[in-house]
Amino acid sequence: MRATAESTLGAAQNARDTAVHTHARTDAVHSELQSLRNDIQRLQPATPPPDEHQVLTQLAVLRGTVEALRADLTAAATPDPPTPPTEAAAEETHEPAAVPDDFDDLLTLAAGIAYAHIICHRDHWDFLVAQSSRGQHFRLPTGVKEDHGLIQAEISGRTLIAALDALRAAQQDLAATPGTQKLARRIYERIGTALHKVDTDNADAHHQPGNDCPPVTRIIIDDRPPAELTAGN
């Protein structure tokens, strides 16, 4: 689409330049015609009348030149229609990934948790922080740990809201590459899977004296082969 817009703007600029040049040529021909008429009027009293056929021929030639220039001017003032995008350009345009419609539910669930424990590769973590850090609710977690390339961090529910918002926007961004959209979708899904396991009905009971608090929400982005396949190798 950008190439089509640039092509259209270039064609419009060329049309304007041609129009200016044609205007100048038309003005020059009009000046020549007027000068010829003045010369004829000035010489008429002192010299014999010029050959009528010759004068008419010259006037016809000049008139034809003026009409041709007017036609060129009209054609130059009419911009060429935009060139339709080629098949290659159409193939480069990709639709945004379909975003699940549970966005509002996930925001509500994220708003209700104190924090979540996330485990992912440092590259996933860098992507998540880069996408979310522009959000109003993002807060960079403290005490982030790294071991063998895996990041372990505790992120607040508020930061999860910023992450969900940013990841959803990345999936819908037409300018984003397919890889960026898929990465954003995968992390978004993992956060959603973890949040859907939250028990929203017994939050008070979890902190009653004598009750063991259940583990906090865990978000794991680390797909691995099945355990039996690993053991067999």
Short mmCIF file of C-alpha atoms in Angstrom, two decimals:
data_model
loop_
_atom_site.label_atom_id
_atom_site.label_comp_id
_atom_site.label_asym_id
_atom_site.label_seq_id
_atom_site.Cartn_x
_atom_site.Cartn_y
_atom_site.Cartn_z
CA MET A 1 0.00 0.00 0.00
CA ARG A 2 2.88 2.37 0.79
CA ALA A 3 4.39 1.76 -2.67
CA THR A 4 1.02 2.50 -4.30
CA ALA A 5 0.67 5.77 -2.37
CA GLU A 6 4.20 6.86 -3.31
CA SER A 7 3.52 6.01 -6.98
CA THR A 8 0.31 8.07 -6.94
CA LEU A 9 2.04 11.06 -5.33
CA GLY A 10 4.85 10.84 -7.89
CA ALA A 11 2.37 10.79 -10.77
CA ALA A 12 0.54 13.81 -9.34
CA GLN A 13 3.82 15.75 -9.00
CA ASN A 14 4.76 14.91 -12.62
CA ALA A 15 1.34 16.10 -13.76
CA ARG A 16 1.80 19.42 -11.95
CA ASP A 17 5.25 19.91 -13.47
CA THR A 18 3.91 19.15 -16.95
CA ALA A 19 1.02 21.57 -16.43
CA VAL A 20 3.40 24.38 -15.43
CA HIS A 21 5.59 23.72 -18.49
CA THR A 22 2.57 23.61 -20.79
CA HIS A 23 1.24 26.89 -19.37
CA ALA A 24 4.57 28.52 -20.16
CA ARG A 25 4.53 27.23 -23.74
CA THR A 26 0.95 28.44 -24.22
CA ASP A 27 1.83 31.91 -22.95
CA ALA A 28 4.79 32.04 -25.35
CA VAL A 29 2.61 31.14 -28.34
CA HIS A 30 0.01 33.75 -27.36
CA SER A 31 2.79 36.32 -27.14
CA GLU A 32 4.04 35.38 -30.62
CA LEU A 33 0.52 35.61 -32.02
CA GLN A 34 -0.05 39.03 -30.50
CA SER A 35 3.34 40.24 -31.73
CA LEU A 36 2.53 39.08 -35.26
CA ARG A 37 -0.79 40.89 -35.18
CA ASN A 38 0.90 44.08 -33.96
CA ASP A 39 3.49 43.84 -36.72
CA ILE A 40 0.78 43.40 -39.35
CA GLN A 41 -1.16 46.41 -38.06
CA ARG A 42 1.99 48.55 -37.89
CA LEU A 43 3.15 47.68 -41.41
CA GLN A 44 -0.23 47.98 -43.12
CA PRO A 45 -0.12 51.80 -43.75
CA ALA A 46 3.48 51.80 -45.11
CA THR A 47 3.51 48.71 -47.24
CA PRO A 48 1.18 47.06 -49.65
CA PRO A 49 -1.34 44.75 -48.11
CA PRO A 50 0.31 41.38 -47.46
CA ASP A 51 -0.83 38.33 -49.25
CA GLU A 52 -4.13 37.41 -47.60
CA HIS A 53 -3.61 33.70 -48.15
CA GLN A 54 -0.19 33.82 -46.44
CA VAL A 55 -1.55 35.66 -43.41
CA LEU A 56 -4.44 33.24 -43.06
CA THR A 57 -2.05 30.32 -43.32
CA GLN A 58 0.18 31.70 -40.57
CA LEU A 59 -2.81 32.39 -38.35
CA ALA A 60 -4.13 28.87 -38.93
CA VAL A 61 -0.77 27.38 -37.99
CA LEU A 62 -0.57 29.44 -34.81
CA ARG A 63 -4.17 28.65 -33.94
CA GLY A 64 -3.48 24.94 -34.39
CA THR A 65 -0.43 25.18 -32.16
CA VAL A 66 -2.45 26.90 -29.45
CA GLU A 67 -5.20 24.26 -29.64
CA ALA A 68 -2.62 21.47 -29.40
CA LEU A 69 -1.08 23.08 -26.34
CA ARG A 70 -4.51 23.44 -24.75
CA ALA A 71 -5.13 19.73 -25.34
CA ASP A 72 -1.77 18.90 -23.75
CA LEU A 73 -2.65 21.12 -20.80
CA THR A 74 -5.99 19.37 -20.29
CA ALA A 75 -4.34 15.95 -20.43
CA ALA A 76 -1.63 17.01 -18.00
CA ALA A 77 -4.17 18.39 -15.55
CA THR A 78 -5.95 15.02 -15.42
CA PRO A 79 -3.91 12.69 -13.15
CA ASP A 80 -3.51 9.10 -14.18
CA PRO A 81 -5.61 6.62 -12.18
CA PRO A 82 -3.65 4.91 -9.40
CA THR A 83 -2.01 1.68 -10.40
CA PRO A 84 -3.71 -1.29 -8.71
CA PRO A 85 -1.44 -3.23 -6.36
CA THR A 86 0.36 -6.14 -7.92
CA GLU A 87 -0.11 -9.72 -6.76
CA ALA A 88 3.25 -9.58 -5.00
CA ALA A 89 2.21 -6.49 -3.05
CA ALA A 90 -1.10 -8.11 -2.17
CA GLU A 91 0.69 -11.17 -0.85
CA GLU A 92 2.85 -9.00 1.42
CA THR A 93 -0.26 -7.61 3.15
CA HIS A 94 -1.29 -9.93 5.93
CA GLU A 95 -4.33 -9.84 8.11
CA PRO A 96 -3.89 -9.40 11.85
CA ALA A 97 -4.20 -12.54 13.90
CA ALA A 98 -7.64 -13.16 15.34
CA VAL A 99 -7.63 -12.12 18.98
CA PRO A 100 -9.64 -14.19 21.48
CA ASP A 101 -12.74 -12.43 22.77
CA ASP A 102 -11.96 -13.12 26.45
CA PHE A 103 -9.96 -9.91 26.79
CA ASP A 104 -12.33 -8.23 29.27
CA ASP A 105 -12.52 -11.38 31.40
CA LEU A 106 -8.73 -11.64 31.54
CA LEU A 107 -8.41 -8.00 32.57
CA THR A 108 -10.87 -8.64 35.40
CA LEU A 109 -8.99 -11.73 36.55
CA ALA A 110 -5.63 -9.94 36.39
CA ALA A 111 -6.99 -7.04 38.41
CA GLY A 112 -7.94 -9.43 41.21
CA ILE A 113 -4.60 -11.16 41.83
CA ALA A 114 -1.77 -9.84 43.96
CA TYR A 115 0.98 -11.20 41.76
CA ALA A 116 1.83 -14.07 39.45
CA HIS A 117 5.00 -16.10 39.05
CA ILE A 118 6.28 -16.19 35.47
CA ILE A 119 8.91 -18.51 34.01
CA CYS A 120 10.14 -17.94 30.47
CA HIS A 121 13.25 -17.54 28.36
CA ARG A 122 15.02 -14.19 28.65
CA ASP A 123 14.15 -13.44 25.01
CA HIS A 124 10.45 -13.91 25.77
CA TRP A 125 10.92 -11.72 28.83
CA ASP A 126 12.64 -8.97 26.81
CA PHE A 127 9.79 -9.08 24.28
CA LEU A 128 7.17 -8.92 27.02
CA VAL A 129 8.84 -5.96 28.75
CA ALA A 130 9.41 -4.11 25.46
CA GLN A 131 5.76 -4.48 24.48
CA SER A 132 4.30 -3.70 27.91
CA SER A 133 6.59 -0.96 29.21
CA ARG A 134 4.73 1.76 27.31
CA GLY A 135 1.50 0.92 29.11
CA GLN A 136 0.03 3.04 31.89
CA HIS A 137 -0.09 0.14 34.37
CA PHE A 138 3.31 -1.43 33.74
CA ARG A 139 5.68 -1.70 36.70
CA LEU A 140 9.05 -3.40 36.23
CA PRO A 141 9.30 -6.27 38.75
CA THR A 142 12.14 -6.35 41.25
CA GLY A 143 14.13 -9.42 42.14
CA VAL A 144 14.12 -10.90 38.66
CA LYS A 145 16.22 -14.09 38.61
CA GLU A 146 17.92 -15.82 35.69
CA ASP A 147 19.21 -19.38 35.58
CA HIS A 148 20.37 -21.19 32.43
CA GLY A 149 18.67 -18.61 30.23
CA LEU A 150 15.33 -18.88 32.03
CA ILE A 151 13.81 -15.87 33.75
CA GLN A 152 11.81 -16.17 36.96
CA ALA A 153 9.92 -13.10 38.08
CA GLU A 154 6.94 -12.09 40.15
CA ILE A 155 4.70 -9.66 38.31
CA SER A 156 1.77 -7.83 39.84
CA GLY A 157 -1.78 -8.05 38.63
CA ARG A 158 -1.51 -4.44 37.47
CA THR A 159 1.52 -5.25 35.32
CA LEU A 160 -0.38 -8.22 33.89
CA ILE A 161 -3.09 -5.78 32.77
CA ALA A 162 -0.45 -3.77 30.90
CA ALA A 163 0.94 -6.97 29.37
CA LEU A 164 -2.46 -8.20 28.20
CA ASP A 165 -3.29 -4.82 26.69
CA ALA A 166 0.05 -4.58 24.83
CA LEU A 167 0.02 -8.18 23.60
CA ARG A 168 -3.51 -7.82 22.26
CA ALA A 169 -2.51 -4.63 20.41
CA ALA A 170 0.53 -6.37 18.91
CA GLN A 171 -1.69 -9.14 17.52
CA GLN A 172 -3.93 -6.56 15.82
CA ASP A 173 -1.10 -4.40 14.48
CA LEU A 174 -1.13 -4.57 10.66
CA ALA A 175 2.46 -3.30 10.56
CA ALA A 176 3.71 -6.11 12.81
CA THR A 177 5.43 -9.09 11.23
CA PRO A 178 3.76 -12.52 11.42
CA GLY A 179 6.46 -13.63 13.87
CA THR A 180 5.70 -10.73 16.21
CA GLN A 181 1.98 -11.46 16.03
CA LYS A 182 2.48 -15.17 16.76
CA LEU A 183 4.83 -14.47 19.65
CA ALA A 184 2.40 -11.98 21.16
CA ARG A 185 -0.47 -14.44 20.73
CA ARG A 186 1.40 -17.31 22.38
CA ILE A 187 2.37 -15.30 25.46
CA TYR A 188 -1.15 -13.86 25.64
CA GLU A 189 -2.61 -17.38 25.58
CA ARG A 190 -0.27 -18.60 28.33
CA ILE A 191 -1.22 -15.70 30.56
CA GLY A 192 -4.88 -16.40 29.84
CA THR A 193 -4.51 -20.11 30.64
CA ALA A 194 -2.97 -19.29 34.01
CA LEU A 195 -5.55 -16.63 34.87
CA HIS A 196 -8.49 -18.91 34.05
CA LYS A 197 -7.30 -21.22 36.84
CA VAL A 198 -7.72 -18.48 39.43
CA ASP A 199 -10.34 -19.16 42.10
CA THR A 200 -12.24 -15.91 42.41
CA ASP A 201 -14.83 -17.19 44.89
CA ASN A 202 -12.67 -18.17 47.88
CA ALA A 203 -10.08 -15.40 48.03
CA ASP A 204 -10.92 -14.57 51.65
CA ALA A 205 -10.69 -18.21 52.77
CA HIS A 206 -7.16 -18.50 51.46
CA HIS A 207 -5.85 -16.12 54.10
CA GLN A 208 -7.83 -17.33 57.09
CA PRO A 209 -5.74 -18.45 60.09
CA GLY A 210 -4.88 -22.12 59.89
CA ASN A 211 -5.53 -22.37 56.17
CA ASP A 212 -2.69 -23.06 53.81
CA CYS A 213 -2.57 -20.55 51.00
CA PRO A 214 -2.59 -22.25 47.60
CA PRO A 215 0.29 -21.57 45.25
CA VAL A 216 0.23 -18.29 43.39
CA THR A 217 -0.70 -18.14 39.73
CA ARG A 218 2.09 -19.55 37.57
CA ILE A 219 2.65 -18.48 33.97
CA ILE A 220 5.05 -20.83 32.18
CA ILE A 221 6.25 -20.21 28.63
CA ASP A 222 8.48 -23.23 28.07
CA ASP A 223 7.12 -25.94 25.77
CA ARG A 224 9.13 -29.17 26.03
CA PRO A 225 8.92 -32.73 24.66
CA PRO A 226 6.74 -35.20 26.60
CA ALA A 227 8.42 -36.67 29.69
CA GLU A 228 8.24 -40.26 28.36
CA LEU A 229 9.92 -39.23 25.11
CA THR A 230 12.72 -37.53 27.02
CA ALA A 231 13.21 -40.59 29.24
CA GLY A 232 13.33 -42.91 26.21
CA ASN A 233 16.17 -40.94 24.69
#
